[in-house]
mmCIF file with all atom_site columns, C-alpha atoms in Angstrom:
data_model
loop_
_atom_site.group_PDB
_atom_site.id
_atom_site.type_symbol
_atom_site.label_atom_id
_atom_site.label_alt_id
_atom_site.label_comp_id
_atom_site.label_asym_id
_atom_site.label_entity_id
_atom_site.label_seq_id
_atom_site.pdbx_PDB_ins_code
_atom_site.Cartn_x
_atom_site.Cartn_y
_atom_site.Cartn_z
_atom_site.occupancy
_atom_site.B_iso_or_equiv
_atom_site.pdbx_formal_charge
_atom_site.auth_seq_id
_atom_site.auth_comp_id
_atom_site.auth_asym_id
_atom_site.auth_atom_id
_atom_site.pdbx_PDB_model_num
ATOM 1   C CA . GLN A 1 1   ? -9.049  3.747   -5.137  1.00 56.00 ? 1   GLN A CA 1
ATOM 2   C CA . GLN A 1 2   ? -9.149  -0.146  -4.633  1.00 69.00 ? 2   GLN A CA 1
ATOM 3   C CA . LYS A 1 3   ? -8.163  -1.543  -8.022  1.00 84.00 ? 3   LYS A CA 1
ATOM 4   C CA . VAL A 1 4   ? -9.228  -4.878  -7.036  1.00 92.00 ? 4   VAL A CA 1
ATOM 5   C CA . GLN A 1 5   ? -12.461 -5.799  -5.506  1.00 94.00 ? 5   GLN A CA 1
ATOM 6   C CA . GLN A 1 6   ? -13.400 -9.082  -4.013  1.00 96.00 ? 6   GLN A CA 1
ATOM 7   C CA . SER A 1 7   ? -16.823 -10.846 -2.979  1.00 96.00 ? 7   SER A CA 1
ATOM 8   C CA . PRO A 1 8   ? -18.221 -12.078 -0.569  1.00 97.00 ? 8   PRO A CA 1
ATOM 9   C CA . GLU A 1 9   ? -16.326 -10.339 2.317   1.00 96.00 ? 9   GLU A CA 1
ATOM 10  C CA . SER A 1 10  ? -16.806 -13.501 4.463   1.00 97.00 ? 10  SER A CA 1
ATOM 11  C CA . LEU A 1 11  ? -17.866 -17.026 3.711   1.00 97.00 ? 11  LEU A CA 1
ATOM 12  C CA . SER A 1 12  ? -18.959 -19.916 5.738   1.00 98.00 ? 12  SER A CA 1
ATOM 13  C CA . VAL A 1 13  ? -19.201 -23.390 4.240   1.00 98.00 ? 13  VAL A CA 1
ATOM 14  C CA . PRO A 1 14  ? -19.435 -27.021 5.857   1.00 98.00 ? 14  PRO A CA 1
ATOM 15  C CA . GLU A 1 15  ? -16.637 -29.083 5.786   1.00 98.00 ? 15  GLU A CA 1
ATOM 16  C CA . GLY A 1 16  ? -16.858 -31.428 2.565   1.00 97.00 ? 16  GLY A CA 1
ATOM 17  C CA . GLY A 1 17  ? -18.612 -28.477 0.987   1.00 98.00 ? 17  GLY A CA 1
ATOM 18  C CA . MET A 1 18  ? -17.852 -26.111 -2.233  1.00 98.00 ? 18  MET A CA 1
ATOM 19  C CA . ALA A 1 19  ? -16.508 -22.666 -1.576  1.00 98.00 ? 19  ALA A CA 1
ATOM 20  C CA . SER A 1 20  ? -16.799 -19.922 -4.283  1.00 98.00 ? 20  SER A CA 1
ATOM 21  C CA . LEU A 1 21  ? -14.595 -16.773 -4.259  1.00 98.00 ? 21  LEU A CA 1
ATOM 22  C CA . ASN A 1 22  ? -14.997 -13.797 -6.902  1.00 98.00 ? 22  ASN A CA 1
ATOM 23  C CA . CYS A 1 23  ? -12.644 -11.209 -7.751  1.00 96.00 ? 23  CYS A CA 1
ATOM 24  C CA . THR A 1 24  ? -13.084 -8.148  -10.130 1.00 94.00 ? 24  THR A CA 1
ATOM 25  C CA . SER A 1 25  ? -10.530 -5.905  -11.232 1.00 90.00 ? 25  SER A CA 1
ATOM 26  C CA . SER A 1 26  ? -10.888 -2.230  -12.615 1.00 85.00 ? 26  SER A CA 1
ATOM 27  C CA . ASP A 1 27  ? -7.586  -1.828  -14.745 1.00 85.00 ? 27  ASP A CA 1
ATOM 28  C CA . ARG A 1 28  ? -7.597  -3.506  -18.216 1.00 83.00 ? 28  ARG A CA 1
ATOM 29  C CA . ASN A 1 29  ? -3.757  -3.431  -17.928 1.00 85.00 ? 29  ASN A CA 1
ATOM 30  C CA . PHE A 1 30  ? -3.907  -6.066  -15.456 1.00 85.00 ? 30  PHE A CA 1
ATOM 31  C CA . GLN A 1 31  ? -2.429  -9.258  -17.137 1.00 81.00 ? 31  GLN A CA 1
ATOM 32  C CA . TYR A 1 32  ? -1.438  -11.722 -14.244 1.00 88.00 ? 32  TYR A CA 1
ATOM 33  C CA . PHE A 1 33  ? -3.763  -12.988 -11.717 1.00 92.00 ? 33  PHE A CA 1
ATOM 34  C CA . TRP A 1 34  ? -2.937  -15.011 -8.479  1.00 94.00 ? 34  TRP A CA 1
ATOM 35  C CA . TRP A 1 35  ? -4.845  -16.291 -5.462  1.00 97.00 ? 35  TRP A CA 1
ATOM 36  C CA . TYR A 1 36  ? -2.939  -16.322 -2.335  1.00 97.00 ? 36  TYR A CA 1
ATOM 37  C CA . ARG A 1 37  ? -4.200  -17.599 1.161   1.00 97.00 ? 37  ARG A CA 1
ATOM 38  C CA . GLN A 1 38  ? -3.187  -16.171 4.549   1.00 96.00 ? 38  GLN A CA 1
ATOM 39  C CA . HIS A 1 39  ? -3.839  -18.136 7.906   1.00 96.00 ? 39  HIS A CA 1
ATOM 40  C CA . SER A 1 40  ? -3.825  -16.067 11.043  1.00 93.00 ? 40  SER A CA 1
ATOM 41  C CA . GLY A 1 41  ? -0.575  -14.859 12.077  1.00 91.00 ? 41  GLY A CA 1
ATOM 42  C CA . GLU A 1 42  ? 1.197   -15.796 9.119   1.00 93.00 ? 42  GLU A CA 1
ATOM 43  C CA . GLY A 1 43  ? 2.420   -14.457 5.685   1.00 95.00 ? 43  GLY A CA 1
ATOM 44  C CA . PRO A 1 44  ? 0.314   -15.236 2.616   1.00 96.00 ? 44  PRO A CA 1
ATOM 45  C CA . LYS A 1 45  ? 1.081   -18.228 0.346   1.00 96.00 ? 45  LYS A CA 1
ATOM 46  C CA . ALA A 1 46  ? 0.415   -18.397 -3.170  1.00 95.00 ? 46  ALA A CA 1
ATOM 47  C CA . LEU A 1 47  ? -2.377  -21.023 -4.326  1.00 96.00 ? 47  LEU A CA 1
ATOM 48  C CA . MET A 1 48  ? -2.295  -20.728 -7.967  1.00 94.00 ? 48  MET A CA 1
ATOM 49  C CA . SER A 1 49  ? -1.825  -18.481 -10.866 1.00 92.00 ? 49  SER A CA 1
ATOM 50  C CA . ILE A 1 50  ? -3.897  -18.133 -14.052 1.00 93.00 ? 50  ILE A CA 1
ATOM 51  C CA . PHE A 1 51  ? -2.890  -16.027 -17.004 1.00 89.00 ? 51  PHE A CA 1
ATOM 52  C CA . SER A 1 52  ? -5.229  -17.255 -19.913 1.00 89.00 ? 52  SER A CA 1
ATOM 53  C CA . ASP A 1 53  ? -9.017  -17.255 -20.160 1.00 92.00 ? 53  ASP A CA 1
ATOM 54  C CA . GLY A 1 54  ? -10.744 -20.484 -18.903 1.00 94.00 ? 54  GLY A CA 1
ATOM 55  C CA . ASP A 1 55  ? -10.248 -22.489 -16.152 1.00 95.00 ? 55  ASP A CA 1
ATOM 56  C CA . LYS A 1 56  ? -7.165  -24.118 -14.319 1.00 95.00 ? 56  LYS A CA 1
ATOM 57  C CA . LYS A 1 57  ? -7.282  -26.875 -11.876 1.00 96.00 ? 57  LYS A CA 1
ATOM 58  C CA . GLU A 1 58  ? -4.881  -27.806 -8.888  1.00 94.00 ? 58  GLU A CA 1
ATOM 59  C CA . GLY A 1 59  ? -5.994  -30.382 -6.695  1.00 96.00 ? 59  GLY A CA 1
ATOM 60  C CA . ARG A 1 60  ? -9.007  -29.313 -4.866  1.00 97.00 ? 60  ARG A CA 1
ATOM 61  C CA . PHE A 1 61  ? -8.690  -25.803 -6.239  1.00 97.00 ? 61  PHE A CA 1
ATOM 62  C CA . THR A 1 62  ? -10.162 -24.369 -9.525  1.00 97.00 ? 62  THR A CA 1
ATOM 63  C CA . ALA A 1 63  ? -9.647  -20.942 -10.815 1.00 97.00 ? 63  ALA A CA 1
ATOM 64  C CA . HIS A 1 64  ? -11.591 -19.486 -13.685 1.00 97.00 ? 64  HIS A CA 1
ATOM 65  C CA . LEU A 1 65  ? -10.529 -16.235 -15.547 1.00 95.00 ? 65  LEU A CA 1
ATOM 66  C CA . ASN A 1 66  ? -12.373 -14.146 -18.056 1.00 94.00 ? 66  ASN A CA 1
ATOM 67  C CA . LYS A 1 67  ? -10.365 -11.231 -18.876 1.00 89.00 ? 67  LYS A CA 1
ATOM 68  C CA . ALA A 1 68  ? -13.007 -9.572  -21.071 1.00 90.00 ? 68  ALA A CA 1
ATOM 69  C CA . SER A 1 69  ? -14.943 -8.960  -17.896 1.00 91.00 ? 69  SER A CA 1
ATOM 70  C CA . LEU A 1 70  ? -11.680 -8.589  -15.870 1.00 90.00 ? 70  LEU A CA 1
ATOM 71  C CA . HIS A 1 71  ? -13.283 -11.306 -13.282 1.00 95.00 ? 71  HIS A CA 1
ATOM 72  C CA . VAL A 1 72  ? -11.404 -14.275 -11.822 1.00 96.00 ? 72  VAL A CA 1
ATOM 73  C CA . SER A 1 73  ? -13.043 -16.714 -9.443  1.00 97.00 ? 73  SER A CA 1
ATOM 74  C CA . LEU A 1 74  ? -11.470 -19.487 -7.176  1.00 98.00 ? 74  LEU A CA 1
ATOM 75  C CA . HIS A 1 75  ? -13.719 -22.611 -6.226  1.00 98.00 ? 75  HIS A CA 1
ATOM 76  C CA . ILE A 1 76  ? -12.555 -24.915 -3.556  1.00 98.00 ? 76  ILE A CA 1
ATOM 77  C CA . ARG A 1 77  ? -14.077 -28.189 -3.360  1.00 97.00 ? 77  ARG A CA 1
ATOM 78  C CA . ASP A 1 78  ? -14.396 -30.704 -0.309  1.00 98.00 ? 78  ASP A CA 1
ATOM 79  C CA . SER A 1 79  ? -13.609 -27.869 1.824   1.00 98.00 ? 79  SER A CA 1
ATOM 80  C CA . GLN A 1 80  ? -11.688 -28.476 4.928   1.00 97.00 ? 80  GLN A CA 1
ATOM 81  C CA . PRO A 1 81  ? -11.248 -26.952 8.193   1.00 97.00 ? 81  PRO A CA 1
ATOM 82  C CA . SER A 1 82  ? -7.526  -26.059 7.361   1.00 96.00 ? 82  SER A CA 1
ATOM 83  C CA . ASP A 1 83  ? -8.949  -24.033 4.135   1.00 98.00 ? 83  ASP A CA 1
ATOM 84  C CA . SER A 1 84  ? -10.062 -21.507 6.994   1.00 97.00 ? 84  SER A CA 1
ATOM 85  C CA . ALA A 1 85  ? -8.132  -18.443 6.075   1.00 97.00 ? 85  ALA A CA 1
ATOM 86  C CA . LEU A 1 86  ? -8.067  -15.041 4.440   1.00 97.00 ? 86  LEU A CA 1
ATOM 87  C CA . TYR A 1 87  ? -8.093  -15.540 0.782   1.00 98.00 ? 87  TYR A CA 1
ATOM 88  C CA . PHE A 1 88  ? -6.818  -12.783 -1.675  1.00 97.00 ? 88  PHE A CA 1
ATOM 89  C CA . CYS A 1 89  ? -6.875  -12.053 -5.347  1.00 96.00 ? 89  CYS A CA 1
ATOM 90  C CA . ALA A 1 90  ? -3.751  -10.436 -6.712  1.00 95.00 ? 90  ALA A CA 1
ATOM 91  C CA . VAL A 1 91  ? -2.989  -9.051  -10.231 1.00 93.00 ? 91  VAL A CA 1
ATOM 92  C CA . SER A 1 92  ? -0.111  -7.248  -11.710 1.00 88.00 ? 92  SER A CA 1
ATOM 93  C CA . GLU A 1 93  ? 0.300   -5.303  -15.006 1.00 84.00 ? 93  GLU A CA 1
ATOM 94  C CA . SER A 1 94  ? 3.432   -5.701  -17.262 1.00 79.00 ? 94  SER A CA 1
ATOM 95  C CA . ASN A 1 95  ? 5.467   -4.431  -14.545 1.00 80.00 ? 95  ASN A CA 1
ATOM 96  C CA . TYR A 1 96  ? 4.919   -7.607  -12.535 1.00 82.00 ? 96  TYR A CA 1
ATOM 97  C CA . ASN A 1 97  ? 7.011   -6.409  -9.703  1.00 88.00 ? 97  ASN A CA 1
ATOM 98  C CA . VAL A 1 98  ? 4.272   -4.421  -8.694  1.00 91.00 ? 98  VAL A CA 1
ATOM 99  C CA . LEU A 1 99  ? 1.022   -6.443  -7.059  1.00 92.00 ? 99  LEU A CA 1
ATOM 100 C CA . TYR A 1 100 ? -2.199  -5.361  -6.252  1.00 93.00 ? 100 TYR A CA 1
ATOM 101 C CA . PHE A 1 101 ? -4.014  -7.353  -3.622  1.00 95.00 ? 101 PHE A CA 1
ATOM 102 C CA . GLY A 1 102 ? -8.070  -7.490  -3.448  1.00 95.00 ? 102 GLY A CA 1
ATOM 103 C CA . SER A 1 103 ? -9.805  -6.647  -0.200  1.00 92.00 ? 103 SER A CA 1
ATOM 104 C CA . GLY A 1 104 ? -9.823  -10.410 0.802   1.00 96.00 ? 104 GLY A CA 1
ATOM 105 C CA . THR A 1 105 ? -12.329 -12.970 1.747   1.00 97.00 ? 105 THR A CA 1
ATOM 106 C CA . LYS A 1 106 ? -12.657 -14.554 4.942   1.00 97.00 ? 106 LYS A CA 1
ATOM 107 C CA . LEU A 1 107 ? -13.518 -18.250 4.520   1.00 98.00 ? 107 LEU A CA 1
ATOM 108 C CA . THR A 1 108 ? -14.657 -20.427 7.472   1.00 98.00 ? 108 THR A CA 1
ATOM 109 C CA . VAL A 1 109 ? -15.134 -24.106 6.941   1.00 98.00 ? 109 VAL A CA 1
ATOM 110 C CA . GLU A 1 110 ? -17.287 -25.690 9.834   1.00 96.00 ? 110 GLU A CA 1
ATOM 111 C CA . PRO A 1 111 ? -16.601 -29.257 10.855  1.00 92.00 ? 111 PRO A CA 1
ATOM 112 C CA . ALA B 2 1   ? 15.878  -24.453 -0.157  1.00 87.00 ? 1   ALA B CA 1
ATOM 113 C CA . GLN B 2 2   ? 15.379  -20.705 0.199   1.00 89.00 ? 2   GLN B CA 1
ATOM 114 C CA . THR B 2 3   ? 14.304  -19.405 3.587   1.00 92.00 ? 3   THR B CA 1
ATOM 115 C CA . ILE B 2 4   ? 13.262  -15.783 4.310   1.00 96.00 ? 4   ILE B CA 1
ATOM 116 C CA . HIS B 2 5   ? 13.868  -14.545 7.838   1.00 97.00 ? 5   HIS B CA 1
ATOM 117 C CA . GLN B 2 6   ? 12.269  -11.182 9.351   1.00 97.00 ? 6   GLN B CA 1
ATOM 118 C CA . TRP B 2 7   ? 13.439  -9.302  12.406  1.00 97.00 ? 7   TRP B CA 1
ATOM 119 C CA . PRO B 2 8   ? 11.986  -8.392  14.820  1.00 97.00 ? 8   PRO B CA 1
ATOM 120 C CA . VAL B 2 9   ? 9.251   -10.702 15.254  1.00 96.00 ? 9   VAL B CA 1
ATOM 121 C CA . ALA B 2 10  ? 7.182   -7.755  17.077  1.00 97.00 ? 10  ALA B CA 1
ATOM 122 C CA . GLU B 2 11  ? 7.611   -4.292  18.201  1.00 96.00 ? 11  GLU B CA 1
ATOM 123 C CA . ILE B 2 12  ? 5.893   -1.979  20.471  1.00 97.00 ? 12  ILE B CA 1
ATOM 124 C CA . LYS B 2 13  ? 7.181   1.786   19.658  1.00 97.00 ? 13  LYS B CA 1
ATOM 125 C CA . ALA B 2 14  ? 6.025   5.202   20.721  1.00 98.00 ? 14  ALA B CA 1
ATOM 126 C CA . VAL B 2 15  ? 4.899   7.831   18.289  1.00 98.00 ? 15  VAL B CA 1
ATOM 127 C CA . GLY B 2 16  ? 7.752   9.842   17.094  1.00 97.00 ? 16  GLY B CA 1
ATOM 128 C CA . SER B 2 17  ? 10.526  7.501   17.453  1.00 97.00 ? 17  SER B CA 1
ATOM 129 C CA . PRO B 2 18  ? 12.662  5.844   14.717  1.00 97.00 ? 18  PRO B CA 1
ATOM 130 C CA . LEU B 2 19  ? 12.126  2.237   13.262  1.00 97.00 ? 19  LEU B CA 1
ATOM 131 C CA . SER B 2 20  ? 14.091  -0.180  11.455  1.00 98.00 ? 20  SER B CA 1
ATOM 132 C CA . LEU B 2 21  ? 12.644  -4.021  10.308  1.00 98.00 ? 21  LEU B CA 1
ATOM 133 C CA . GLY B 2 22  ? 15.150  -6.228  8.417   1.00 98.00 ? 22  GLY B CA 1
ATOM 134 C CA . CYS B 2 23  ? 14.434  -8.902  6.168   1.00 97.00 ? 23  CYS B CA 1
ATOM 135 C CA . THR B 2 24  ? 17.181  -11.611 5.035   1.00 97.00 ? 24  THR B CA 1
ATOM 136 C CA . ILE B 2 25  ? 16.827  -14.447 2.332   1.00 96.00 ? 25  ILE B CA 1
ATOM 137 C CA . LYS B 2 26  ? 19.232  -17.358 2.361   1.00 95.00 ? 26  LYS B CA 1
ATOM 138 C CA . GLY B 2 27  ? 19.525  -19.929 -0.568  1.00 92.00 ? 27  GLY B CA 1
ATOM 139 C CA . LYS B 2 28  ? 18.686  -17.445 -3.297  1.00 89.00 ? 28  LYS B CA 1
ATOM 140 C CA . SER B 2 29  ? 21.089  -15.376 -5.356  1.00 88.00 ? 29  SER B CA 1
ATOM 141 C CA . SER B 2 30  ? 19.810  -11.987 -6.531  1.00 91.00 ? 30  SER B CA 1
ATOM 142 C CA . PRO B 2 31  ? 16.254  -12.284 -5.709  1.00 93.00 ? 31  PRO B CA 1
ATOM 143 C CA . ASN B 2 32  ? 13.643  -9.628  -6.260  1.00 94.00 ? 32  ASN B CA 1
ATOM 144 C CA . LEU B 2 33  ? 12.688  -8.095  -2.913  1.00 96.00 ? 33  LEU B CA 1
ATOM 145 C CA . TYR B 2 34  ? 9.633   -6.641  -1.602  1.00 97.00 ? 34  TYR B CA 1
ATOM 146 C CA . TRP B 2 35  ? 7.999   -4.857  1.322   1.00 98.00 ? 35  TRP B CA 1
ATOM 147 C CA . TYR B 2 36  ? 4.275   -4.854  2.240   1.00 98.00 ? 36  TYR B CA 1
ATOM 148 C CA . TRP B 2 37  ? 2.038   -3.268  4.930   1.00 97.00 ? 37  TRP B CA 1
ATOM 149 C CA . GLN B 2 38  ? -1.127  -4.918  6.184   1.00 96.00 ? 38  GLN B CA 1
ATOM 150 C CA . ALA B 2 39  ? -3.622  -3.480  8.622   1.00 93.00 ? 39  ALA B CA 1
ATOM 151 C CA . THR B 2 40  ? -5.199  -5.843  10.923  1.00 87.00 ? 40  THR B CA 1
ATOM 152 C CA . GLY B 2 41  ? -7.491  -7.944  8.991   1.00 84.00 ? 41  GLY B CA 1
ATOM 153 C CA . GLY B 2 42  ? -6.929  -5.996  6.148   1.00 91.00 ? 42  GLY B CA 1
ATOM 154 C CA . THR B 2 43  ? -5.614  -6.294  2.449   1.00 93.00 ? 43  THR B CA 1
ATOM 155 C CA . LEU B 2 44  ? -1.834  -6.029  1.761   1.00 96.00 ? 44  LEU B CA 1
ATOM 156 C CA . GLN B 2 45  ? -0.392  -2.834  0.458   1.00 96.00 ? 45  GLN B CA 1
ATOM 157 C CA . GLN B 2 46  ? 2.956   -3.181  -1.422  1.00 96.00 ? 46  GLN B CA 1
ATOM 158 C CA . LEU B 2 47  ? 5.172   -0.358  -0.364  1.00 97.00 ? 47  LEU B CA 1
ATOM 159 C CA . PHE B 2 48  ? 8.601   -1.007  -2.132  1.00 97.00 ? 48  PHE B CA 1
ATOM 160 C CA . TYR B 2 49  ? 10.472  -3.390  -4.352  1.00 96.00 ? 49  TYR B CA 1
ATOM 161 C CA . SER B 2 50  ? 14.264  -3.910  -5.288  1.00 96.00 ? 50  SER B CA 1
ATOM 162 C CA . ILE B 2 51  ? 15.539  -5.975  -8.063  1.00 93.00 ? 51  ILE B CA 1
ATOM 163 C CA . THR B 2 52  ? 19.186  -5.200  -7.362  1.00 94.00 ? 52  THR B CA 1
ATOM 164 C CA . VAL B 2 53  ? 21.509  -4.258  -4.529  1.00 95.00 ? 53  VAL B CA 1
ATOM 165 C CA . GLY B 2 54  ? 21.271  -0.472  -3.919  1.00 95.00 ? 54  GLY B CA 1
ATOM 166 C CA . GLN B 2 55  ? 18.218  0.103   -6.094  1.00 96.00 ? 55  GLN B CA 1
ATOM 167 C CA . VAL B 2 56  ? 14.808  0.568   -4.450  1.00 97.00 ? 56  VAL B CA 1
ATOM 168 C CA . GLU B 2 57  ? 11.520  1.590   -6.094  1.00 96.00 ? 57  GLU B CA 1
ATOM 169 C CA . SER B 2 58  ? 8.569   3.312   -4.221  1.00 96.00 ? 58  SER B CA 1
ATOM 170 C CA . VAL B 2 59  ? 5.062   1.900   -4.812  1.00 95.00 ? 59  VAL B CA 1
ATOM 171 C CA . VAL B 2 60  ? 3.472   4.006   -2.276  1.00 91.00 ? 60  VAL B CA 1
ATOM 172 C CA . GLN B 2 61  ? 4.248   6.724   0.239   1.00 77.00 ? 61  GLN B CA 1
ATOM 173 C CA . LEU B 2 62  ? 3.636   6.182   3.582   1.00 85.00 ? 62  LEU B CA 1
ATOM 174 C CA . ASN B 2 63  ? 6.436   8.213   5.359   1.00 93.00 ? 63  ASN B CA 1
ATOM 175 C CA . LEU B 2 64  ? 8.740   5.053   4.979   1.00 97.00 ? 64  LEU B CA 1
ATOM 176 C CA . SER B 2 65  ? 11.947  4.500   3.278   1.00 97.00 ? 65  SER B CA 1
ATOM 177 C CA . ALA B 2 66  ? 13.751  1.067   2.244   1.00 98.00 ? 66  ALA B CA 1
ATOM 178 C CA . SER B 2 67  ? 17.220  0.154   1.317   1.00 98.00 ? 67  SER B CA 1
ATOM 179 C CA . ARG B 2 68  ? 18.824  -2.981  0.160   1.00 98.00 ? 68  ARG B CA 1
ATOM 180 C CA . PRO B 2 69  ? 22.621  -3.079  1.520   1.00 97.00 ? 69  PRO B CA 1
ATOM 181 C CA . LYS B 2 70  ? 23.356  -6.637  0.391   1.00 96.00 ? 70  LYS B CA 1
ATOM 182 C CA . ASP B 2 71  ? 21.923  -8.897  -2.278  1.00 95.00 ? 71  ASP B CA 1
ATOM 183 C CA . ASP B 2 72  ? 20.248  -10.982 0.617   1.00 95.00 ? 72  ASP B CA 1
ATOM 184 C CA . GLN B 2 73  ? 19.014  -7.934  2.771   1.00 97.00 ? 73  GLN B CA 1
ATOM 185 C CA . PHE B 2 74  ? 16.211  -5.578  2.650   1.00 98.00 ? 74  PHE B CA 1
ATOM 186 C CA . ILE B 2 75  ? 15.631  -2.987  5.293   1.00 98.00 ? 75  ILE B CA 1
ATOM 187 C CA . LEU B 2 76  ? 12.199  -0.636  6.073   1.00 98.00 ? 76  LEU B CA 1
ATOM 188 C CA . SER B 2 77  ? 12.721  2.056   8.293   1.00 97.00 ? 77  SER B CA 1
ATOM 189 C CA . THR B 2 78  ? 11.306  5.813   9.243   1.00 97.00 ? 78  THR B CA 1
ATOM 190 C CA . GLU B 2 79  ? 12.930  8.354   11.292  1.00 97.00 ? 79  GLU B CA 1
ATOM 191 C CA . LYS B 2 80  ? 9.375   9.165   13.101  1.00 97.00 ? 80  LYS B CA 1
ATOM 192 C CA . LEU B 2 81  ? 6.678   6.775   13.631  1.00 97.00 ? 81  LEU B CA 1
ATOM 193 C CA . LEU B 2 82  ? 3.141   7.620   13.252  1.00 96.00 ? 82  LEU B CA 1
ATOM 194 C CA . LEU B 2 83  ? 0.061   5.938   14.674  1.00 96.00 ? 83  LEU B CA 1
ATOM 195 C CA . SER B 2 84  ? -1.021  4.779   11.218  1.00 95.00 ? 84  SER B CA 1
ATOM 196 C CA . HIS B 2 85  ? 2.247   2.613   10.836  1.00 96.00 ? 85  HIS B CA 1
ATOM 197 C CA . SER B 2 86  ? 0.717   0.282   12.996  1.00 97.00 ? 86  SER B CA 1
ATOM 198 C CA . GLY B 2 87  ? 0.203   -3.083  11.145  1.00 96.00 ? 87  GLY B CA 1
ATOM 199 C CA . PHE B 2 88  ? 1.879   -6.068  10.117  1.00 97.00 ? 88  PHE B CA 1
ATOM 200 C CA . TYR B 2 89  ? 4.858   -5.831  7.994   1.00 97.00 ? 89  TYR B CA 1
ATOM 201 C CA . LEU B 2 90  ? 5.634   -8.478  5.532   1.00 98.00 ? 90  LEU B CA 1
ATOM 202 C CA . CYS B 2 91  ? 8.880   -9.117  3.141   1.00 98.00 ? 91  CYS B CA 1
ATOM 203 C CA . ALA B 2 92  ? 8.592   -11.162 0.219   1.00 97.00 ? 92  ALA B CA 1
ATOM 204 C CA . TRP B 2 93  ? 11.136  -12.350 -2.592  1.00 95.00 ? 93  TRP B CA 1
ATOM 205 C CA . SER B 2 94  ? 10.798  -13.657 -6.085  1.00 92.00 ? 94  SER B CA 1
ATOM 206 C CA . GLY B 2 95  ? 12.947  -15.436 -8.710  1.00 85.00 ? 95  GLY B CA 1
ATOM 207 C CA . GLY B 2 96  ? 12.642  -12.464 -10.888 1.00 63.00 ? 96  GLY B CA 1
ATOM 208 C CA . ALA B 2 97  ? 13.396  -14.678 -13.951 1.00 59.00 ? 97  ALA B CA 1
ATOM 209 C CA . ARG B 2 98  ? 9.865   -14.622 -15.309 1.00 59.00 ? 98  ARG B CA 1
ATOM 210 C CA . ASN B 2 99  ? 7.344   -11.791 -15.673 1.00 54.00 ? 99  ASN B CA 1
ATOM 211 C CA . TYR B 2 100 ? 4.927   -13.906 -13.472 1.00 63.00 ? 100 TYR B CA 1
ATOM 212 C CA . ALA B 2 101 ? 7.163   -15.224 -10.644 1.00 76.00 ? 101 ALA B CA 1
ATOM 213 C CA . GLU B 2 102 ? 5.354   -16.341 -7.471  1.00 88.00 ? 102 GLU B CA 1
ATOM 214 C CA . GLN B 2 103 ? 6.318   -14.202 -4.460  1.00 93.00 ? 103 GLN B CA 1
ATOM 215 C CA . PHE B 2 104 ? 7.153   -16.073 -1.544  1.00 95.00 ? 104 PHE B CA 1
ATOM 216 C CA . PHE B 2 105 ? 6.472   -14.232 1.878   1.00 97.00 ? 105 PHE B CA 1
ATOM 217 C CA . GLY B 2 106 ? 8.138   -14.238 5.324   1.00 97.00 ? 106 GLY B CA 1
ATOM 218 C CA . PRO B 2 107 ? 6.476   -14.480 8.760   1.00 96.00 ? 107 PRO B CA 1
ATOM 219 C CA . GLY B 2 108 ? 5.854   -10.803 9.335   1.00 96.00 ? 108 GLY B CA 1
ATOM 220 C CA . THR B 2 109 ? 6.569   -8.253  11.978  1.00 97.00 ? 109 THR B CA 1
ATOM 221 C CA . ARG B 2 110 ? 3.898   -7.021  14.089  1.00 97.00 ? 110 ARG B CA 1
ATOM 222 C CA . LEU B 2 111 ? 4.397   -3.070  14.731  1.00 97.00 ? 111 LEU B CA 1
ATOM 223 C CA . THR B 2 112 ? 2.184   -1.216  17.558  1.00 97.00 ? 112 THR B CA 1
ATOM 224 C CA . VAL B 2 113 ? 2.570   2.452   17.521  1.00 97.00 ? 113 VAL B CA 1
ATOM 225 C CA . LEU B 2 114 ? 1.528   3.905   20.835  1.00 96.00 ? 114 LEU B CA 1
#
């Protein structure tokens, strides 16, 4: 049973556009939320974390968390071709050593 | 700066043969270490984690085992490979001091079981 669902499965945006990715979890024990990005053939790299309700902005990336609905989103403004990658939402419970990854969203930014 | 190295880069193995994959972290003492498996284009599934030498916790059973013989080394192995073991194996580390520590991933090992 997948504990973390992401949507859409794939997304295509023009260069300079806004990309919006969604993530919903099914377990109210989840406390810590991350967004990771993985370019083809490489290991994932953390983009940002969010642990409190509301928005968190880091450069062109903004994450929004609503713990009541177990929903976290990632918005990428001014998308660049280098942003083309697999994006994963990852969540953990109180045992932070166990990380559950979502199903992933494949983002393509077209020049 | 910390560096993470995985070996081998890629392996092609026969069903039923043994496997050993390795991971070494340099520049970080007493890291928390993790093994993940990823099907091609799929999500990451955490397999094991270790917070200290000699201690490994299993997250999911996939007929694999892990060991941490040294502070900076994590080994993933099995005596008999299955076709379902094919995929991308990733090692990661975290500082472990905080309960929200970021995990840093290695470059991965691509395994093909025939």
